[in-house]
Short mmCIF file of C-alpha atoms and ligand atoms in Angstrom, two decimals:
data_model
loop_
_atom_site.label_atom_id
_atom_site.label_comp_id
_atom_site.label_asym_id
_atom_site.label_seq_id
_atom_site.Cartn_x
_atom_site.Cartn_y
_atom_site.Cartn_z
CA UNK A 1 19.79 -4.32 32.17
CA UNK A 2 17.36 -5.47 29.25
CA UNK A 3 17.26 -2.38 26.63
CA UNK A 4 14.04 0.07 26.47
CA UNK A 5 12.00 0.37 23.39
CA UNK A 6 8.98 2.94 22.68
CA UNK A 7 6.20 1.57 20.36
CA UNK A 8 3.80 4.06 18.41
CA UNK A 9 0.95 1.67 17.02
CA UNK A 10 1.10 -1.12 20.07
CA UNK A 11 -2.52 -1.43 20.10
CA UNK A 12 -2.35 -2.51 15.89
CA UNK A 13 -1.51 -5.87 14.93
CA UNK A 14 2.60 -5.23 13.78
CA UNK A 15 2.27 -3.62 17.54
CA UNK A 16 0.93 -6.54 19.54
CA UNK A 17 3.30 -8.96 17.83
CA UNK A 18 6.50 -6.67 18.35
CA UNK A 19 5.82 -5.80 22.01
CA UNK A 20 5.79 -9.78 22.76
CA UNK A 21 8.38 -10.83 20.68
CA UNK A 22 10.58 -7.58 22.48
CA UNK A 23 9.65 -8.33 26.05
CA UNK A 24 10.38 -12.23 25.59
CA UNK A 25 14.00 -10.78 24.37
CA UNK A 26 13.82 -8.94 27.99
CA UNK A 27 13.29 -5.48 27.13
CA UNK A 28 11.24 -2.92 28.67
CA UNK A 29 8.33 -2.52 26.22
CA UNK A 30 6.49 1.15 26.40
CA UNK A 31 3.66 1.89 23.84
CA UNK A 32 1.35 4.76 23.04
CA UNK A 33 -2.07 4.04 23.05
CA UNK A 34 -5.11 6.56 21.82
CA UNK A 35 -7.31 7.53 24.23
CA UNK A 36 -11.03 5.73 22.84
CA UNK A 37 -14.96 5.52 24.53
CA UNK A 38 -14.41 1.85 24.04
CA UNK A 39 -11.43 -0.84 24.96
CA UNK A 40 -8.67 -0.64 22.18
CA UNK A 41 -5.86 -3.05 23.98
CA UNK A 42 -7.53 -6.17 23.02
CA UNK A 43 -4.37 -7.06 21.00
CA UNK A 44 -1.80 -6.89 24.10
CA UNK A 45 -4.27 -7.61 26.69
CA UNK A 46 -3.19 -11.06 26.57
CA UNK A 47 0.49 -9.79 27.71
CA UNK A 48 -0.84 -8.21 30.69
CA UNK A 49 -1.88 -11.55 32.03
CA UNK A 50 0.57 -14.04 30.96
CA UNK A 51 2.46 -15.02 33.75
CA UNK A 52 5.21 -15.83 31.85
CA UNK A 53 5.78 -12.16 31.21
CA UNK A 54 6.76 -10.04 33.21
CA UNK A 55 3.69 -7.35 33.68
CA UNK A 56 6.05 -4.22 34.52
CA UNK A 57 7.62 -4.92 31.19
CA UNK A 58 4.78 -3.58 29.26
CA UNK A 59 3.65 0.38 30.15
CA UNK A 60 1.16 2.01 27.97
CA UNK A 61 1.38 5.88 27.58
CA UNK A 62 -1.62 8.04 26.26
CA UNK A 63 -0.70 9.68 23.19
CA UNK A 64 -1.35 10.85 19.78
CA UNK A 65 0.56 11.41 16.65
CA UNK A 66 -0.58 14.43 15.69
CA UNK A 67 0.73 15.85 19.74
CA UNK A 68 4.07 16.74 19.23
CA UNK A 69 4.70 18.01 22.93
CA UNK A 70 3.20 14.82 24.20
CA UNK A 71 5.43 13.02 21.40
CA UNK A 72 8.18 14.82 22.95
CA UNK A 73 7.37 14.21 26.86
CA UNK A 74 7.27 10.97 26.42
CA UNK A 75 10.40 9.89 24.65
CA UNK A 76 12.08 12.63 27.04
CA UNK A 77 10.77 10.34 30.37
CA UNK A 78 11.31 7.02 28.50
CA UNK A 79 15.04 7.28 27.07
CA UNK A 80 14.11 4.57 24.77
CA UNK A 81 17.00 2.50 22.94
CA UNK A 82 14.71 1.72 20.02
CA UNK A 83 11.49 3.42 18.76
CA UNK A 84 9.54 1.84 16.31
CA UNK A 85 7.20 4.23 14.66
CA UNK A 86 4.31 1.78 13.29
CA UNK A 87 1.05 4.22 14.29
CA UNK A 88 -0.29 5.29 11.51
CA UNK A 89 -3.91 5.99 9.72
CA UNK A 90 -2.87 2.57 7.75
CA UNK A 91 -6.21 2.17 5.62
CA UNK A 92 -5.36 3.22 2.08
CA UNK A 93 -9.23 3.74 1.29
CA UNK A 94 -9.88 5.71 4.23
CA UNK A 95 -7.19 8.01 3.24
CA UNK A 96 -9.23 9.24 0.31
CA UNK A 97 -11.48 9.96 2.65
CA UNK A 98 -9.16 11.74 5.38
CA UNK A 99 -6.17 12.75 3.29
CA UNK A 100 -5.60 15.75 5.38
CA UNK A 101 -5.25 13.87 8.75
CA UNK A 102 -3.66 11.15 7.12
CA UNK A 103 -0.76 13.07 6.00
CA UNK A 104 -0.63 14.68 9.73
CA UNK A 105 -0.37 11.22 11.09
CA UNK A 106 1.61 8.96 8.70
CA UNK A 107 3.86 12.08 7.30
CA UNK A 108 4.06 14.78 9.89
CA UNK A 109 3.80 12.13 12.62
CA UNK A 110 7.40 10.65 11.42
CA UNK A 111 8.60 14.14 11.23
CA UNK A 112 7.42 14.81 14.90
CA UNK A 113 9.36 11.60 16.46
CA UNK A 114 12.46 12.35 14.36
CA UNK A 115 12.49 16.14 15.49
CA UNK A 116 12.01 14.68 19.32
CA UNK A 117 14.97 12.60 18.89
CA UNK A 118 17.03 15.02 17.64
CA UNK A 119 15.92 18.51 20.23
CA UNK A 120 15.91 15.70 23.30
CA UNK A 121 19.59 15.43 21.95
CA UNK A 122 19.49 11.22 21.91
CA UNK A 123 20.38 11.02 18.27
CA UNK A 124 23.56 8.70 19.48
CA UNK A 125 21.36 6.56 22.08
CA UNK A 126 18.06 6.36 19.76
CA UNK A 127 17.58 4.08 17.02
CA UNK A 128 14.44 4.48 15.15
CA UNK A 129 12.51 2.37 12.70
CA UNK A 130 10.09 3.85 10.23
CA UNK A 131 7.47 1.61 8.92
CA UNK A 132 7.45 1.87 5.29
CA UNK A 133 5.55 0.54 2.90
CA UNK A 134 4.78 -1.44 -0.62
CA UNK A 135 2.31 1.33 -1.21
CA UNK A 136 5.55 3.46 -2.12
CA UNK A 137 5.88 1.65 -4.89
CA UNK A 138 2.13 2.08 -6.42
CA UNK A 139 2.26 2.41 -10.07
CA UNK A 140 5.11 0.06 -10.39
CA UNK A 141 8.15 0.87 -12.06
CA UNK A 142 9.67 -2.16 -12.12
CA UNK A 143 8.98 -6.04 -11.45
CA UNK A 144 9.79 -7.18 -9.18
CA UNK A 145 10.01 -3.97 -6.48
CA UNK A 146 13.34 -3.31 -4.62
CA UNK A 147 15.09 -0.75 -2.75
CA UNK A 148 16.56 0.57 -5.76
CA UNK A 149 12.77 1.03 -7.86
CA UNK A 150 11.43 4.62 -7.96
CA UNK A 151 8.66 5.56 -5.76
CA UNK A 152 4.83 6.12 -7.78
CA UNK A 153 2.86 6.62 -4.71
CA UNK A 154 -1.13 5.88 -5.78
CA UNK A 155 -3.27 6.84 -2.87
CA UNK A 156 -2.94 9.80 0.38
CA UNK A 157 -1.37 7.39 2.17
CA UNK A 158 1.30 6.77 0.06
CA UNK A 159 1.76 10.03 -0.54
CA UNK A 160 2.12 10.31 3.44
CA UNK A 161 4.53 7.38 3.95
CA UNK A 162 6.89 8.54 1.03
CA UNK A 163 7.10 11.86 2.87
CA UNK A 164 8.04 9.72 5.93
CA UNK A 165 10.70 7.52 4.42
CA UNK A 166 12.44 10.64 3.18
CA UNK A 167 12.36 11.95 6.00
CA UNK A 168 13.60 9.42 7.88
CA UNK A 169 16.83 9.26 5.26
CA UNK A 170 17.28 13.11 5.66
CA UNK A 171 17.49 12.60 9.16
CA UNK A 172 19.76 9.72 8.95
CA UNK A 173 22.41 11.84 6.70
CA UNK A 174 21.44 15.19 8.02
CA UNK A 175 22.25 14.47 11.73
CA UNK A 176 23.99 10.83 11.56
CA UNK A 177 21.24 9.27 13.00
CA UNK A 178 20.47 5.61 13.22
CA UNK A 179 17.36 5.98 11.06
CA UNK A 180 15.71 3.09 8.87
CA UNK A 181 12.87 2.49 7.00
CA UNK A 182 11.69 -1.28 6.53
CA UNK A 183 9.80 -1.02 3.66
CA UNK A 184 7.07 -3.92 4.31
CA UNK A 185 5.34 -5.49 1.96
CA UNK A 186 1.64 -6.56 3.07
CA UNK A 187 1.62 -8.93 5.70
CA UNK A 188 -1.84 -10.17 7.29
CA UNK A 189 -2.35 -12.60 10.49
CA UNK A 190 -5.26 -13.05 12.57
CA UNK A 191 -5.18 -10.10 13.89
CA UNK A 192 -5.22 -7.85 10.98
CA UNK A 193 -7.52 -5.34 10.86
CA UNK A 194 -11.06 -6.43 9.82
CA UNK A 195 -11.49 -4.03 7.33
CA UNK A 196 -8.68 -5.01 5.23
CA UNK A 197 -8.84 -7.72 2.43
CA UNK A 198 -7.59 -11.07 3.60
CA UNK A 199 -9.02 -10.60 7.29
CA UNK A 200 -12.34 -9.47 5.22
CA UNK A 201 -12.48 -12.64 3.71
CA UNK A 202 -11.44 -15.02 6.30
CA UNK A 203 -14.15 -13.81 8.52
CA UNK A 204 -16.93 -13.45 5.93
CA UNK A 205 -15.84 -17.21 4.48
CA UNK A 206 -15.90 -18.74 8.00
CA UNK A 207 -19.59 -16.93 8.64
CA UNK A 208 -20.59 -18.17 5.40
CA UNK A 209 -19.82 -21.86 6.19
CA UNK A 210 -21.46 -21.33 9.85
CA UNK A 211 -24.45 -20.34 8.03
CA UNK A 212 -24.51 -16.75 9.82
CA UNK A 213 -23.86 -15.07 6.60
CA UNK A 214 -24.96 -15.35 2.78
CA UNK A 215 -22.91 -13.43 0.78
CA UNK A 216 -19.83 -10.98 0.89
CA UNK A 217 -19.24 -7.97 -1.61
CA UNK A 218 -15.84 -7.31 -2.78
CA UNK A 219 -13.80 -4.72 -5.14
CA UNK A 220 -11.18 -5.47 -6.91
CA UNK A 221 -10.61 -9.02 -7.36
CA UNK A 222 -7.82 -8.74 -9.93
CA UNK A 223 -5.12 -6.71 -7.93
CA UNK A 224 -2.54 -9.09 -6.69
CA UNK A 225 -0.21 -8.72 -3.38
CA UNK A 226 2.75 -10.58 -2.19
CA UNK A 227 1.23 -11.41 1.39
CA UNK A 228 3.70 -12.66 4.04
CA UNK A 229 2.52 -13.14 8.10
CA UNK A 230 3.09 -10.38 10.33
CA UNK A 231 4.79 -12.48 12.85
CA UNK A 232 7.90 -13.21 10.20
CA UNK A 233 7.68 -9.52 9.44
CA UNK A 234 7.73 -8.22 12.85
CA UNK A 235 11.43 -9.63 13.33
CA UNK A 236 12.57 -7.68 10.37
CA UNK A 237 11.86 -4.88 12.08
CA UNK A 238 13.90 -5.83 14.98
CA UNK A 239 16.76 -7.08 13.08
CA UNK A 240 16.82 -3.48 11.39
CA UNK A 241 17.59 -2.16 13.87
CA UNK A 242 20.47 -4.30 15.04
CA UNK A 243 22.58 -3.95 12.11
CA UNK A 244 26.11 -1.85 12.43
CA UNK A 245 24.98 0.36 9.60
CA UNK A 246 21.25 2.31 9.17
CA UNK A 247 19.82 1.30 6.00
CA UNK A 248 16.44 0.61 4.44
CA UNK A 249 15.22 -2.79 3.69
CA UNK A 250 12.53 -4.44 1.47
CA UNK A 251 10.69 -7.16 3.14
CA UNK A 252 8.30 -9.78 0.84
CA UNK A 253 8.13 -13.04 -0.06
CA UNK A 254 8.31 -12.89 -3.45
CA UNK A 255 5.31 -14.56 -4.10
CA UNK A 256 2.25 -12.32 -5.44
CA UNK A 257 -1.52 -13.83 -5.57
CA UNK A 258 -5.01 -12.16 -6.42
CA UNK A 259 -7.36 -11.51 -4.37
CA UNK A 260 -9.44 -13.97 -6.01
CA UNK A 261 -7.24 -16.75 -6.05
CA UNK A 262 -6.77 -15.90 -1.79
CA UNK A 263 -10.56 -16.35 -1.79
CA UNK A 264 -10.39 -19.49 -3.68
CA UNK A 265 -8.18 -20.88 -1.46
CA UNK A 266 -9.09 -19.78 1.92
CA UNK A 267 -12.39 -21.49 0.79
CA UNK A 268 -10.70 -25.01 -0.15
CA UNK A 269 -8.85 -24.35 3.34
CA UNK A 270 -12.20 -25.46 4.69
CA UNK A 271 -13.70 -27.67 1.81
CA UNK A 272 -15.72 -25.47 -0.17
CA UNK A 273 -14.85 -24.96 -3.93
CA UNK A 274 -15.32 -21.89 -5.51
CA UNK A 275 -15.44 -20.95 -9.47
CA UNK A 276 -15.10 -17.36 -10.27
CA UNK A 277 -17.05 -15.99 -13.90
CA UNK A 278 -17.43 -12.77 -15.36
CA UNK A 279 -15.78 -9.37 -15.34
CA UNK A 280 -15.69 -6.68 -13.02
CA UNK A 281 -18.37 -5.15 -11.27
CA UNK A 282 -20.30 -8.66 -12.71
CA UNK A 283 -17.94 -10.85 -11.14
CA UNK A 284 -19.12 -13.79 -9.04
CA UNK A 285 -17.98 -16.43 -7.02
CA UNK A 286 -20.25 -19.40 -6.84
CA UNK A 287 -19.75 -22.41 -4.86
CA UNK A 288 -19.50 -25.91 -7.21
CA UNK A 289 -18.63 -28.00 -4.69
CA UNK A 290 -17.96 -29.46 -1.12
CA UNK A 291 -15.19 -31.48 0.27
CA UNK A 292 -17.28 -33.34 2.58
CA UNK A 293 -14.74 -34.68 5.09
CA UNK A 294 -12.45 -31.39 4.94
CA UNK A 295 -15.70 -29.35 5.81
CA UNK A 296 -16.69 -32.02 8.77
CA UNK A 297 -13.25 -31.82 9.88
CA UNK A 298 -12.84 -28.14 9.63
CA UNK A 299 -16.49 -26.87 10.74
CA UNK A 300 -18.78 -29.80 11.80
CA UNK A 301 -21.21 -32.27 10.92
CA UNK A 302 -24.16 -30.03 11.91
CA UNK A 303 -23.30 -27.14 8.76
CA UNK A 304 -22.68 -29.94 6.03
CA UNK A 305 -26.49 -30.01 4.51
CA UNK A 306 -26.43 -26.33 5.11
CA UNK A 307 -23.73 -25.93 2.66
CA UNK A 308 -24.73 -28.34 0.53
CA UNK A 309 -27.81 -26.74 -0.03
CA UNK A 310 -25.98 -23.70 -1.29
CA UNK A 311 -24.32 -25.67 -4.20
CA UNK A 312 -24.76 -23.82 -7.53
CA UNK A 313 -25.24 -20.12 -4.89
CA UNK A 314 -23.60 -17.09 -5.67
CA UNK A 315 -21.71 -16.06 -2.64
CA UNK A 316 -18.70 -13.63 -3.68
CA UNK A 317 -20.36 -10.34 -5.63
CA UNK A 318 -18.82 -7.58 -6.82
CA UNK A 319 -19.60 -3.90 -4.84
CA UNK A 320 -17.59 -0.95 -6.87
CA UNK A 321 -17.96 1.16 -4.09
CA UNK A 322 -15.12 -1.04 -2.75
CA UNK A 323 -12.87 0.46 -5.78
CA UNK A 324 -10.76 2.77 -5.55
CA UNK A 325 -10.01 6.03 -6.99
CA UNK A 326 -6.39 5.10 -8.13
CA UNK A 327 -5.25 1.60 -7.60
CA UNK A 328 -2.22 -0.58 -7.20
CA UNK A 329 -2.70 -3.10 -9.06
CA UNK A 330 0.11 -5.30 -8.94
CA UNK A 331 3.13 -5.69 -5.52
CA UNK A 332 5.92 -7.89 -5.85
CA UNK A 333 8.62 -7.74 -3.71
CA UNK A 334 12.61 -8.56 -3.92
CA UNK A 335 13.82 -8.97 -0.22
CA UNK A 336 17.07 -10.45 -1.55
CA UNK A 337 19.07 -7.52 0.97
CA UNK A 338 17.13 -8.55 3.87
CA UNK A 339 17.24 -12.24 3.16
CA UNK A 340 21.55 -11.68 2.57
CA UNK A 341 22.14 -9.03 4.91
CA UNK A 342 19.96 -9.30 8.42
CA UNK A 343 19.57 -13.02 7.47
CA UNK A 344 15.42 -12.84 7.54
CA UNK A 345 13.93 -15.91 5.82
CA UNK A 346 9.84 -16.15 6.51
CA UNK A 347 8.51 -18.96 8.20
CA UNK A 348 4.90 -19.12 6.61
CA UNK A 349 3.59 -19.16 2.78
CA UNK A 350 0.92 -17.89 1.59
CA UNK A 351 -0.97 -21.40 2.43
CA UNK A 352 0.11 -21.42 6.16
CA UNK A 353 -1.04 -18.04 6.70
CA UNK A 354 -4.26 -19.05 5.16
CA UNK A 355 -4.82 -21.64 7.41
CA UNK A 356 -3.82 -20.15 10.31
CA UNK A 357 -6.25 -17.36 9.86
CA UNK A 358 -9.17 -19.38 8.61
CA UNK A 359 -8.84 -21.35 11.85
CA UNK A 360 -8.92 -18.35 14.18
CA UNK A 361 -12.01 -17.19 12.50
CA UNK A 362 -14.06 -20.22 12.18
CA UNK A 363 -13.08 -20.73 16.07
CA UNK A 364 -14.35 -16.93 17.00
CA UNK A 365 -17.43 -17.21 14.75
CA UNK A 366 -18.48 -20.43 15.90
CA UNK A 367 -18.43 -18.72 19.22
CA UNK A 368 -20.66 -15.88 17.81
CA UNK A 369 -23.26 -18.16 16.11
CA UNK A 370 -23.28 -20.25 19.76
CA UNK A 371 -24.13 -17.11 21.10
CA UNK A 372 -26.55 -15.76 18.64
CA UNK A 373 -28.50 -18.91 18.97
CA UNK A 374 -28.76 -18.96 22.80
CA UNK A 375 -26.29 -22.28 23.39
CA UNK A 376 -28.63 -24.17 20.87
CA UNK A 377 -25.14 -25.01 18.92
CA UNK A 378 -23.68 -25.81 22.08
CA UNK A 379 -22.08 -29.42 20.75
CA UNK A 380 -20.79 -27.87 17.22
CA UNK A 381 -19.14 -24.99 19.64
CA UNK A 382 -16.83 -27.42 21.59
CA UNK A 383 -16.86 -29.93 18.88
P1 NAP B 401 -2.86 -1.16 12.19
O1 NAP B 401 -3.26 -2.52 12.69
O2 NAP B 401 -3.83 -0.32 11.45
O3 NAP B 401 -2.34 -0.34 13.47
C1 NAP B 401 -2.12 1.04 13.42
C2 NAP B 401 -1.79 1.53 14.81
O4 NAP B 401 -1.61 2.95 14.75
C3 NAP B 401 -2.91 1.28 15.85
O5 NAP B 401 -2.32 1.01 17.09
C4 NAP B 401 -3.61 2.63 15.89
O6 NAP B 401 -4.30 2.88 17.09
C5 NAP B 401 -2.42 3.55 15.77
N1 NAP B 401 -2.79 4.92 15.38
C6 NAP B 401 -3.55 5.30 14.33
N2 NAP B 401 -3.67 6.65 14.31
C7 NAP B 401 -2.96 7.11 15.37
C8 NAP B 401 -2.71 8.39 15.92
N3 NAP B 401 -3.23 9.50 15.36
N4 NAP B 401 -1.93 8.50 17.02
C9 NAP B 401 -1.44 7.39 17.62
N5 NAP B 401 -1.65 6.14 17.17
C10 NAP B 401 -2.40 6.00 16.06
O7 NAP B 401 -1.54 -1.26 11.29
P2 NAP B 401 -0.50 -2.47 11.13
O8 NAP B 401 -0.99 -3.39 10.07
O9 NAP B 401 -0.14 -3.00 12.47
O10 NAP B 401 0.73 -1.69 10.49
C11 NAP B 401 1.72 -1.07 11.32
C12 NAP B 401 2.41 0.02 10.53
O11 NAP B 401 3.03 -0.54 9.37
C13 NAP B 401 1.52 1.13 10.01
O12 NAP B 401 2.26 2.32 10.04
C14 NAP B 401 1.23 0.73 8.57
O13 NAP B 401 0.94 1.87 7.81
C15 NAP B 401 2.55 0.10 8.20
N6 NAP B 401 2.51 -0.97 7.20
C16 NAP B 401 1.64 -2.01 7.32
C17 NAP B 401 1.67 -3.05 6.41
C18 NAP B 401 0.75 -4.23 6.53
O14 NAP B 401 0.60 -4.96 5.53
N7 NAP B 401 0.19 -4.49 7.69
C19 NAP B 401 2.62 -3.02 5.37
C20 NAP B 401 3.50 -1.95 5.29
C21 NAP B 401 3.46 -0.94 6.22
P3 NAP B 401 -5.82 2.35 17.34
O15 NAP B 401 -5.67 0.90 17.72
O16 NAP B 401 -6.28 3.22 18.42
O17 NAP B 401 -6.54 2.53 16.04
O1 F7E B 402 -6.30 -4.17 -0.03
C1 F7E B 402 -8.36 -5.05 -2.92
C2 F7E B 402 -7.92 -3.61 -2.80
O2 F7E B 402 -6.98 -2.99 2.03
C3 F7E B 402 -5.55 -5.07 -0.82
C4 F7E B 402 -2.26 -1.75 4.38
O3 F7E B 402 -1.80 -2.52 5.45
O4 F7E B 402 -0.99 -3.04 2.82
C5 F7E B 402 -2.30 -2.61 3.13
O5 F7E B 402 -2.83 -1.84 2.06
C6 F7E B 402 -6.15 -5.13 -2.20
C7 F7E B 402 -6.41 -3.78 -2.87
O6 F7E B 402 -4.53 -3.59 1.64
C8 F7E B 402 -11.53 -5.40 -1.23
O7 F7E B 402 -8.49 -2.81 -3.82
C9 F7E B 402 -10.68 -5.96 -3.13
O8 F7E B 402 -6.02 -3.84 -4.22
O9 F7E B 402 -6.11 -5.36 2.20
P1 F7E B 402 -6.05 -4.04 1.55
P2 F7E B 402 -3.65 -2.51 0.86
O10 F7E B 402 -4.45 -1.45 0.24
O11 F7E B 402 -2.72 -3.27 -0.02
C10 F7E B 402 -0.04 -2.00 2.56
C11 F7E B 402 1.29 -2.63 2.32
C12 F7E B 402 -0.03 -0.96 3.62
O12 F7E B 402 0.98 -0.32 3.86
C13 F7E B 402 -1.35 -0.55 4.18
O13 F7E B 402 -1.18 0.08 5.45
O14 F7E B 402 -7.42 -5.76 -2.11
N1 F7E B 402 -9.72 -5.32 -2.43
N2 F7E B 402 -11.80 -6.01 -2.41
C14 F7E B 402 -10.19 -4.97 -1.25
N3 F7E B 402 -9.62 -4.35 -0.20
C15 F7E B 402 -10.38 -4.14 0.90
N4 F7E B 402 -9.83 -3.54 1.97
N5 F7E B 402 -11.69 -4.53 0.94
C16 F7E B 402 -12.32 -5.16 -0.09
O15 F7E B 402 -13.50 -5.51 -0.04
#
């Protein structure tokens, strides 16, 4: 029989990835979802209807981090081999915002699957991963980060997450449990969150070329991250939890970029060139040029004058109330244990994940302007 594994988070996109990559390995996937007034399973809707999968290998629980009896009900009913705690208030922004409830979820929330583990008395059965974070690193102590560099958490969040990797080690040596944090570095796809920077930017870039939106405001264009795909990252976390030993891993690619220079380039993906002047909240990106035949192939015919017109436009500005209070300014990550010990090599660079992204959002906003404009852009839709 094909092992059982409980998924907080299934509805996010680490979540959606893991609980297809885990049912095409033939386990039973179960996943807590948050009860919402609108659909929240667009992610793993898709695995409902594939008839490659197996349907009764994906079963959704209502739940909630902050619930610890409901926590503890339903790893009591499941039994699960694995849990992989990935739910989380994950917007480090927001959490200025909602440090209180952040903390509840991301830090308490560990706490609260840990303690279930433990009472339900499954600490021999259970493995757990924790997902941990660059954010841990913040203020960085050393370049580039490993497991070894000291913590200088920079935001409620981070704050949060470092309560939850310690607690997941106490728990480990406290009550020899099989307990490990991967500590992730960020790692985007097309279904990343729209509110966070590179999905941000792919969408507003593709809307920009489709001529359904002028401009887009950023903050900080001078922070750099070392941006890997989710769907490389995602099998970290299995292989975590497959080793012998429980132990904590970093997992980057060792590669760090600005977010400027990801704009640049996720424009170029599609042909339009980009020239960044100025400083701060002055900033601007304005286009200087157009690949003609990359934009053809990549959008269509029917946008080319558009964009042509816009030569010389200002379409990246600056907003500072994108800043934020503290900031990490600079993530680099040494995955040298992960790439020695669970063997993990990523698959994608920073170029492939741009153009896998910038191609799933030209394709979904071509679909919006077709529908703004009534089917008048029927031919550019299925072009
Ligand atoms: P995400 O897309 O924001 O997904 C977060 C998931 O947590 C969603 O399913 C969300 O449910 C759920 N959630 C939020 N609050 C909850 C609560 N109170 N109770 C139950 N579920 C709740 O995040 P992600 O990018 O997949 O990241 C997965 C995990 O890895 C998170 O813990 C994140 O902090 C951590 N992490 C992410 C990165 C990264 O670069 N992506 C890097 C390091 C660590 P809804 O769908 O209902 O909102
Ligand atoms: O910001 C800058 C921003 O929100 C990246 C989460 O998954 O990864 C993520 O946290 C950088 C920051 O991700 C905008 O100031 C500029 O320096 O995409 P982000 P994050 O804060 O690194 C870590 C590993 C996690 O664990 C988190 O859960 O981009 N930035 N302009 C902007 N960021 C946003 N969101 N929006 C902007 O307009």
């Amino acid at each position: 029989m094909g092992k059982v594994a409980l998924i907080t988070g299934i509805t996010g996109q680490d979540g959606a990835y893991l609980s297809e990559y885990l049912i095409k390995k033939g386990y039973t996937v179960h996943g807590i979802k948050r009860r919402a007034s609108l659909f929240n399973t667009d992610r793993i809707d898709h695995l409902y209807q594939d008839p490659q999968l197996n349907d009764r290998n994906l079963i959704l629980h209502y739940g909630d981090m902050t619930d610890s009896m409901n926590i503890t009900r339903i790893i009591s009913d499941i039994q699960p081999d694995e849990i992989y705690n990935l739910a989380a208030q994950s917007h480090v922004k927001v959490s200025f915002d909602t440090p209180e409830y952040t903390a509840n979820v991301d830090g308490l929330g560990t706490l609260r699957i840990l303690e279930a583990v433990r009472l339900l008395k499954l600490t021999e059965k259970t493995r757990i991963y924790q997902a941990s974070t660059s954010e841990l690193y913040g203020l960085v102590q050393e370049i580039p980060q490993k497991e070894t560099t000291p913590f200088y958490p920079r935001s409620p969040y981070a704050v949060a997450k470092m309560y939850a990797y310690w607690i997941t080690v106490n728990y480990r040596e406290a009550y020899n449990m099989f307990a490990c944090n991967g500590i992730l570095f960020n790692h985007e796809s097309p279904l990343r969150g729209e509110t966070f920077v590179t999905r941000k930017v792919t969408r507003a870039l593709s809307r920009i070329a489709l001529g359904i939106q002028g401009e887009v405001y950023m903050g900080n264009l001078s922070s750099k991250r070392d941006w890997g795909h989710a769907k490389d990252y995602i099998k970290a976390m299995y292989l975590i939890l497959q080793q012998d030993q429980p132990d904590d891993y970093v997992i980057a690619t060792g590669v760090t970029t600005t977010i400027r220079d990801f704009i640049s380039r996720a424009f170029k993906e599609i042909g339009v060139i980009v020239e960044f002047r100025g400083e701060g909240a002055n900033e601007t990106g304005e286009i200087i040029g157009i690949d003609k035949d990359l934009f053809v192939d990549k959008i269509g015919e029917a946008y080319l004058a558009a964009i042509q017109s816009r030569i010389g436009e200002k379409v990246v500005k600056v907003d500072p109330k994108y800043f934020r209070p503290t900031e990490v300014e600079l993530l680099i990550g040494d995955a040298t244990k992960a790439r020695t010990k669970l063997s993990w090599e990523p698959q994608y660079t920073l170029d492939t994940l741009i153009k896998d992204m910038m191609t799933s959002d030209v394709k979904a906003m071509k679909k919006e302007a077709y529908l703004r404009d009534g089917g008048y852009r029927i031919m550019n839709y299925f072009e």
